[in-house]
Amino acid sequence: MKLKDTVHFEWYKHLLIVFLLAVCIFGSAVVTDADFSEVFSNLDQVGIFLGRLMHPDFSYLPKLLDPMAKTLKMSVVGTVLGVIVAVPVAFLGTTVVTRNLVVTTVMRFIMDIVRTIPNLLLAALLVAVIGIGEATGVLTIAIFTFGMVSQLIYETIETIDYGPIEAAESVGANKVQIAFWSIAPQVLSQIVSYTFYAFEVNVRASTVLGYVGAGGIGVILNSSLALLQYERVSLVILMILVVVAIVDGLSEAIRRRLV
Amino acid sequence: MMRQAGSFRRLAIGLVAAAVIVYCIAGIDFSGLAGFSPEMGMEVIRGLMKPRWSFVYDGSGEDLLSLLVLTLGIAFLGTAIATVLALPITLLSASNLWKSYPWVAKIGKFICNVLRAFPELVYAIIFVKVVGPGPFAGVMAIGVHQIGMLGKLYTEELEAMGEDSAEAMRAVGAGFWQTLFFARVPQLMPIYSSLSLNHFEIAVRSASTLGLVGAGGIGAPLIFAIQSRNWDKVSIILLGVVVMVFVMDLLTGMIRKKLR
Amino acid sequence: MIKFEHVSKVYPNGTRGLDDVDLTITDGEFVSVIGLSGAGKSTFLRSINRLNEISEGNIVVDGVSITKAGKKQLREIRRHIGLISQSFNLVKRSTVQKNVLSGRLGYYSTWKSIFGLFTKEDYERTKQALESVGLLDKLHSRSDELSGGQQQRVSIARTLVQQADIILADEPVASLDPITSQKILQDLRKINQEMGKTVIVNIHSVEMAKAFSDRILAFKSGKVVFDGTPKQLDETELARIYGKNPAMNQDQDASEDDGEESR
C-alpha cells in the first residue's frame, strides 16, 4: 500500500508546516535568549512577589478613587472623540459611499497606519511632544479608538444590504443623502455597539497609560512599582480588575440590548 | 403612541449620554496642553521628517533591524507558548466535554479569567523580576497573558461547534480522545490557527511596548530616544515599527485566507 | 435482534418521550417509523444505541442489554450499530476517506487511530464501501465539497465499513430533494436486501415508508399506536395516527423535527 492511498496522502504539506513552525520557534528562542529553566529556578521569586501582592494595603484605597475616576473620565472622552472622527473617515473609506478610488485609498491608508501604532508608544510620543498630563491621555485614547473603530465601521459598511442604496439612487438621492438615509440607519446600532466595545478596551489600556505619564491610575501604578510598594501595587491591580470587570459587564449588557 | 414613547426614551438616553460626556470633559485637567508651544511642535515635526537612516543596520546588533527581529521573536515565541498551553486549559474549560461534571469547566474558565485579568505590562514587570531584564521576560509576559485570552476564545469556539459529528463518532463506538481527534480537531484547527495568528499580530504590538519596563524589544530604545528628544531616531524607529506591524498583518491576513 | 422491554423515557421537563414501548425487531427487517414531530420517533431510534438514555425498562440488542452495558461493552455494541442522520453528521473539513474510515474507530486503540495507522484491509473496505455508493472518485475530496445527497451516501458508506448489522437512519432524507430521497432509500433497501442488515428508518413521508419497508411503526405521544405491514396502514389507521386530516401529514416541516428530543 502506498502512502498516497492513505489518510496521510498530503504528508509533505504537513511536514513542511511542522518544519517551518519548528524553525520559527527555535529561531525565536535563540534571539530572545529563552531559558525556561530560569523560570523554574526562580519560581521562589514569583512566590515572594505574589506573597506580597496577596496583602493589599486597603488603607490606601481612598487615595485611589480619584485617579480611578480620572481614568474612567479619560476613557469616556477619548472614546467619544475617537468615534466622532472615525465615523466620517470610515464612511469615506468605503467604495459604496464615495465611488472614488483615490479618496477611499487615502482614507484606508490613514486607518491602517493609525492602527499599527501600539497605544503605549503613541502615549509615550505624545507625552514627549505635548507634555505630561491627562489631556495627553485623552488624545492617546482618542487616536487609538479611531484606529480600532474606523476599521470596524468600515468593515460593517462594506457588508451591508445594498438594496436601500439602490432604491435611494433610483429616486435621485446624492451621496450625502445616501450616507444619511440608506447607510447610517443600517450601521447605527453597530456603531454604538463598537463604541462600547472600544470603551471596554480603552479602560483596560488607560490603566497602564499613566505608566508613561499620561495621567490616571497608571501614574500610581508606576510610582508604587518604582518605590517597591507592592502592597499598594496589589491594591491598584485589584482595583483595575474590579473596575474592568464592572465596565465589561455593563457594556456587554448594553450591547446585548442594542444588537 | 408607541412611536412617541420610543422617541421619548431615545431622547432620554441621548440626554443622559450627553450629560455623562459633559461631566467627564469637565472633570479633566486640560492645563497640560498649555505647555505645548508651536516651536516645540515644529522641532518635533522637523526631526520626524528626517529619519536617521544609518540606524537601520550597522551590524552592532543594537540597530533597528536586529531589534525588530528580536521583537518579532518575542511575539512569536510568546504566542507559541500560549497556544500550546491554552489547549489543555481549553479541554478543561469547555462545558460540552464535561456534561456530567459542570464544575470542572467552571474551574477552567476561572483560570482563564484570572490569567486574562492582569494587564500584560504587569506580567512583564513580574517576569523582569523573575528571569531578569531582557527579551525572555517579554516572551513569558506575552505567553502567560495570552494563555488566558486564547483559552477563552478556544473554549468559546469549542462550545459553539455543532455536536452532530461528535455524536456520529460516539455512535460508531469511538472513545473520548478518538472523538476529539476525528470530529473536533479537524473542524476547529483552522479557527484555532486563525485565532493564534490574530494574537500573534497583537503580540507584535505589545512586544514593541514591553521594552518600557525592561522586557526587551524595540520599546526601550524608542523610549530613550523620545526622552532624549532624538527625533530623527524616534522617527526611524516608529517607521520601522509601523512597517513591521503592517507587513506582519498583511502576511497573517494572507495565511488566514488560505486557512478557510 | 432488538428487543424493547417496557421502555419508557421521561424528560426532565416532564414530557414523555417513550411510553411503555414493548416490541421486537428481527434481523434483516426494514422498519419505518412514522408519526408527528415530537411523537417520540427520534427518541426511539436513539435509545437503540443509547445516544439517549431511557428512564425505565430494558433494551436488548443481539442478546446483550445495552441499557445495563458498561463503558467498554457499550463501545462494543455500538460498533455493530450504524447511524445515519438528517444532517449527515460528517466532519466537513475532513476528506471523504477519513470520514468513511472513522466508521472503524471502534476497532482501534486511541493511539493507533490518532496517528492514522489504519490497516490495509480497512483502506480496502473504505474503497469498496465508496464504490458501492458510487463515490470512489471522491476519495480525497473534502466532504463539504459534496452535494447533500453525496454527503448522505458518504455517511452510508461509513456504516458499511463499520460492518454494522443494524443501521439506524434518523430522518435520512429530510433535507434532500424528492428524487435524491428516493435514491438514498433505494440504497438503504439494497443494503437491507443484499447484505441482510436490519434497517430502521425514521421518516415523515408515509408514501415512502409504504414503498420501501417490510414493517411500519407509528408513534403518538411516545406510544406505539400502529405496528404492521404497509398494507395494513390504511386511511383509518392514518387518521388515528395523525389526527383528523391524513392528507396534512405529508408536508410536515422536517426542520422543526424532534429537535429537543434528540439532545
Short mmCIF file of C-alpha atoms in Angstrom, two decimals, chain C residues 11-248:
data_model
loop_
_atom_site.label_atom_id
_atom_site.label_comp_id
_atom_site.label_asym_id
_atom_site.label_seq_id
_atom_site.Cartn_x
_atom_site.Cartn_y
_atom_site.Cartn_z
CA TYR C 11 -37.54 14.09 30.02
CA PRO C 12 -36.55 16.36 32.89
CA ASN C 13 -39.32 18.78 31.91
CA GLY C 14 -41.89 16.01 32.36
CA THR C 15 -42.69 15.17 28.73
CA ARG C 16 -42.89 11.50 27.88
CA GLY C 17 -40.54 10.67 25.01
CA LEU C 18 -41.39 6.98 25.10
CA ASP C 19 -44.30 5.41 26.90
CA ASP C 20 -44.15 1.67 27.66
CA VAL C 21 -42.74 0.58 24.32
CA ASP C 22 -42.61 -3.19 24.09
CA LEU C 23 -41.65 -4.80 20.80
CA THR C 24 -39.12 -6.91 18.93
CA ILE C 25 -37.38 -6.19 15.64
CA THR C 26 -35.97 -9.28 13.98
CA ASP C 27 -32.75 -9.46 11.95
CA GLY C 28 -32.99 -8.32 8.36
CA GLU C 29 -36.16 -6.33 8.76
CA PHE C 30 -36.66 -2.96 7.08
CA VAL C 31 -38.68 -0.95 9.58
CA SER C 32 -40.05 2.55 9.02
CA VAL C 33 -41.06 4.70 11.96
CA ILE C 34 -43.68 7.38 11.33
CA GLY C 35 -45.58 9.87 13.43
CA LEU C 36 -45.91 13.58 14.08
CA SER C 37 -42.98 15.73 15.13
CA GLY C 38 -42.30 15.20 18.80
CA ALA C 39 -44.17 11.88 18.88
CA GLY C 40 -41.04 10.02 20.03
CA LYS C 41 -39.58 8.70 16.76
CA SER C 42 -36.16 10.17 17.34
CA THR C 43 -36.06 9.15 20.98
CA PHE C 44 -36.98 5.60 19.97
CA LEU C 45 -34.21 5.38 17.39
CA ARG C 46 -31.51 6.94 19.52
CA SER C 47 -32.25 4.80 22.51
CA ILE C 48 -31.24 1.74 20.48
CA ASN C 49 -27.56 2.76 20.57
CA ARG C 50 -28.02 4.66 23.81
CA LEU C 51 -27.35 8.13 22.50
CA ASN C 52 -30.46 8.76 24.54
CA GLU C 53 -30.70 7.20 27.97
CA ILE C 54 -34.04 5.65 28.88
CA SER C 55 -35.68 6.00 32.26
CA GLU C 56 -37.47 2.67 32.58
CA GLY C 57 -37.35 -0.77 31.02
CA ASN C 58 -34.61 -2.57 29.14
CA ILE C 59 -33.32 -2.66 25.59
CA VAL C 60 -31.55 -5.80 24.41
CA VAL C 61 -29.50 -5.80 21.21
CA ASP C 62 -28.42 -9.22 19.94
CA GLY C 63 -28.86 -10.76 23.36
CA VAL C 64 -26.92 -8.10 25.28
CA SER C 65 -28.62 -5.41 27.31
CA ILE C 66 -27.43 -2.02 26.10
CA THR C 67 -29.23 -0.35 28.97
CA LYS C 68 -27.02 -2.09 31.52
CA ALA C 69 -23.81 -2.16 29.46
CA GLY C 70 -20.63 -0.74 30.94
CA LYS C 71 -18.45 1.74 29.08
CA LYS C 72 -16.39 -0.87 27.27
CA GLN C 73 -19.36 -3.08 26.48
CA LEU C 74 -21.30 -0.10 25.16
CA ARG C 75 -18.43 0.65 22.79
CA GLU C 76 -18.51 -2.92 21.53
CA ILE C 77 -22.27 -2.90 20.96
CA ARG C 78 -22.13 0.45 19.21
CA ARG C 79 -19.62 -0.93 16.70
CA HIS C 80 -22.44 -3.08 15.34
CA ILE C 81 -24.95 -0.25 15.05
CA GLY C 82 -24.59 2.33 12.30
CA LEU C 83 -26.23 5.74 12.49
CA ILE C 84 -27.28 7.95 9.60
CA SER C 85 -28.97 11.24 10.29
CA GLN C 86 -30.70 14.18 8.70
CA SER C 87 -27.67 16.45 8.96
CA PHE C 88 -25.31 13.74 7.60
CA ASN C 89 -23.05 14.24 10.65
CA LEU C 90 -19.86 14.25 8.62
CA VAL C 91 -16.71 16.06 9.67
CA LYS C 92 -16.98 18.62 6.92
CA ARG C 93 -13.36 19.63 6.77
CA SER C 94 -12.04 16.09 6.63
CA THR C 95 -11.71 14.10 3.43
CA VAL C 96 -14.33 11.60 2.37
CA GLN C 97 -11.81 8.85 3.02
CA LYS C 98 -11.21 9.92 6.60
CA ASN C 99 -14.92 10.22 7.25
CA VAL C 100 -15.59 6.73 5.98
CA LEU C 101 -12.60 5.28 7.83
CA SER C 102 -13.87 6.80 11.06
CA GLY C 103 -16.51 4.05 10.97
CA ARG C 104 -13.70 1.72 12.06
CA LEU C 105 -12.72 3.78 15.11
CA GLY C 106 -14.46 1.43 17.48
CA TYR C 107 -11.98 -1.28 16.48
CA TYR C 108 -8.79 0.72 17.09
CA SER C 109 -6.86 1.79 20.13
CA THR C 110 -6.76 5.51 20.78
CA TRP C 111 -3.11 5.93 19.78
CA LYS C 112 -3.27 3.98 16.54
CA SER C 113 -6.28 5.91 15.35
CA ILE C 114 -4.92 9.34 16.28
CA PHE C 115 -1.80 8.75 14.22
CA GLY C 116 -3.94 7.40 11.39
CA LEU C 117 -2.37 3.92 11.45
CA PHE C 118 -5.20 2.07 9.79
CA THR C 119 -4.72 -1.39 8.33
CA LYS C 120 -4.58 -2.19 4.65
CA GLU C 121 -7.83 -4.15 4.95
CA ASP C 122 -9.63 -1.12 6.29
CA TYR C 123 -8.39 1.03 3.42
CA GLU C 124 -9.71 -1.66 1.08
CA ARG C 125 -13.03 -1.73 2.91
CA THR C 126 -13.26 2.04 2.54
CA LYS C 127 -12.75 1.79 -1.20
CA GLN C 128 -15.32 -0.96 -1.53
CA ALA C 129 -17.88 0.91 0.52
CA LEU C 130 -17.40 4.07 -1.53
CA GLU C 131 -17.64 2.06 -4.71
CA SER C 132 -20.94 0.56 -3.64
CA VAL C 133 -22.42 4.04 -3.12
CA GLY C 134 -20.81 5.27 -6.36
CA LEU C 135 -18.40 7.80 -4.87
CA LEU C 136 -14.99 6.18 -5.31
CA ASP C 137 -13.73 9.14 -7.35
CA LYS C 138 -14.32 11.43 -4.35
CA LEU C 139 -11.88 9.56 -2.08
CA HIS C 140 -9.64 12.55 -1.37
CA SER C 141 -12.25 15.29 -1.76
CA ARG C 142 -13.17 17.36 1.23
CA SER C 143 -16.62 16.39 2.47
CA ASP C 144 -18.02 19.92 2.34
CA GLU C 145 -17.38 19.98 -1.42
CA LEU C 146 -20.04 17.31 -1.96
CA SER C 147 -23.75 17.80 -2.52
CA GLY C 148 -26.27 16.84 0.14
CA GLY C 149 -27.13 13.53 -1.49
CA GLN C 150 -23.46 12.66 -1.91
CA GLN C 151 -22.76 13.52 1.74
CA GLN C 152 -25.58 11.23 2.82
CA ARG C 153 -24.05 8.44 0.72
CA VAL C 154 -20.71 9.00 2.44
CA SER C 155 -22.42 8.50 5.78
CA ILE C 156 -24.00 5.31 4.43
CA ALA C 157 -20.53 4.17 3.36
CA ARG C 158 -19.35 4.86 6.90
CA THR C 159 -21.91 2.44 8.30
CA LEU C 160 -20.79 -0.09 5.68
CA VAL C 161 -17.11 -0.06 6.73
CA GLN C 162 -18.32 -0.17 10.27
CA GLN C 163 -19.79 -3.54 9.26
CA ALA C 164 -22.82 -2.71 11.31
CA ASP C 165 -25.56 -5.34 11.42
CA ILE C 166 -28.11 -2.70 12.30
CA ILE C 167 -28.45 0.64 10.55
CA LEU C 168 -30.40 3.39 12.26
CA ALA C 169 -31.45 6.21 9.95
CA ASP C 170 -32.83 9.28 11.70
CA GLU C 171 -34.71 11.30 9.07
CA PRO C 172 -32.09 10.44 6.43
CA VAL C 173 -33.86 12.27 3.62
CA ALA C 174 -35.48 15.17 5.45
CA SER C 175 -33.08 17.72 3.98
CA LEU C 176 -32.88 16.26 0.47
CA ASP C 177 -34.99 16.76 -2.64
CA PRO C 178 -37.59 14.08 -3.57
CA ILE C 179 -35.52 12.43 -6.31
CA THR C 180 -32.36 12.17 -4.22
CA SER C 181 -34.50 10.96 -1.33
CA GLN C 182 -35.80 8.09 -3.47
CA LYS C 183 -32.25 7.13 -4.41
CA ILE C 184 -30.97 7.17 -0.84
CA LEU C 185 -33.85 4.97 0.30
CA GLN C 186 -33.22 2.63 -2.63
CA ASP C 187 -29.60 2.37 -1.50
CA LEU C 188 -30.71 1.53 2.02
CA ARG C 189 -33.19 -1.04 0.71
CA LYS C 190 -30.46 -2.60 -1.40
CA ILE C 191 -28.15 -2.87 1.60
CA ASN C 192 -31.01 -4.39 3.56
CA GLN C 193 -31.81 -7.00 0.93
CA GLU C 194 -28.36 -7.87 -0.38
CA MET C 195 -26.39 -7.80 2.87
CA GLY C 196 -29.22 -8.80 5.20
CA LYS C 197 -28.76 -5.83 7.52
CA THR C 198 -31.52 -4.62 9.77
CA VAL C 199 -32.57 -1.08 8.80
CA ILE C 200 -34.70 1.18 10.94
CA VAL C 201 -35.71 4.49 9.36
CA ASN C 202 -37.47 7.49 10.86
CA ILE C 203 -39.36 9.15 8.10
CA HIS C 204 -42.00 11.82 7.65
CA SER C 205 -43.30 10.70 4.30
CA VAL C 206 -45.90 7.95 4.69
CA GLU C 207 -45.72 7.30 0.96
CA MET C 208 -42.03 6.45 1.05
CA ALA C 209 -42.44 4.44 4.24
CA LYS C 210 -45.07 2.33 2.49
CA ALA C 211 -42.98 1.92 -0.64
CA PHE C 212 -39.78 0.68 0.97
CA SER C 213 -40.47 -1.11 4.25
CA ASP C 214 -41.41 -4.56 5.49
CA ARG C 215 -42.95 -3.16 8.61
CA ILE C 216 -44.17 0.22 9.81
CA LEU C 217 -44.27 1.52 13.37
CA ALA C 218 -46.25 4.63 14.24
CA PHE C 219 -45.75 6.71 17.34
CA LYS C 220 -48.13 9.09 19.06
CA SER C 221 -47.07 10.88 22.27
CA GLY C 222 -44.45 8.24 22.98
CA LYS C 223 -46.78 5.27 22.48
CA VAL C 224 -46.71 2.76 19.63
CA VAL C 225 -50.13 3.19 18.03
CA PHE C 226 -49.55 1.13 14.91
CA ASP C 227 -47.34 -1.87 14.22
CA GLY C 228 -47.91 -3.73 11.00
CA THR C 229 -47.23 -4.15 7.29
CA PRO C 230 -47.53 -1.29 4.81
CA LYS C 231 -50.73 -2.86 3.51
CA GLN C 232 -52.41 -2.71 6.88
CA LEU C 233 -51.74 1.00 7.07
CA ASP C 234 -54.95 2.36 5.55
CA GLU C 235 -56.76 5.68 5.72
CA THR C 236 -58.48 4.96 9.02
CA GLU C 237 -55.20 3.97 10.65
CA LEU C 238 -53.55 7.12 9.35
CA ALA C 239 -56.39 9.23 10.72
CA ARG C 240 -55.82 7.60 14.08
CA ILE C 241 -52.09 8.33 13.97
CA TYR C 242 -52.13 11.87 12.68
CA GLY C 243 -55.49 13.13 13.85
CA LYS C 244 -58.38 14.07 11.60
CA ASN C 245 -56.80 15.01 8.32
CA PRO C 246 -54.39 12.39 7.00
CA ALA C 247 -53.54 14.48 3.94
CA MET C 248 -51.85 17.04 6.16
#
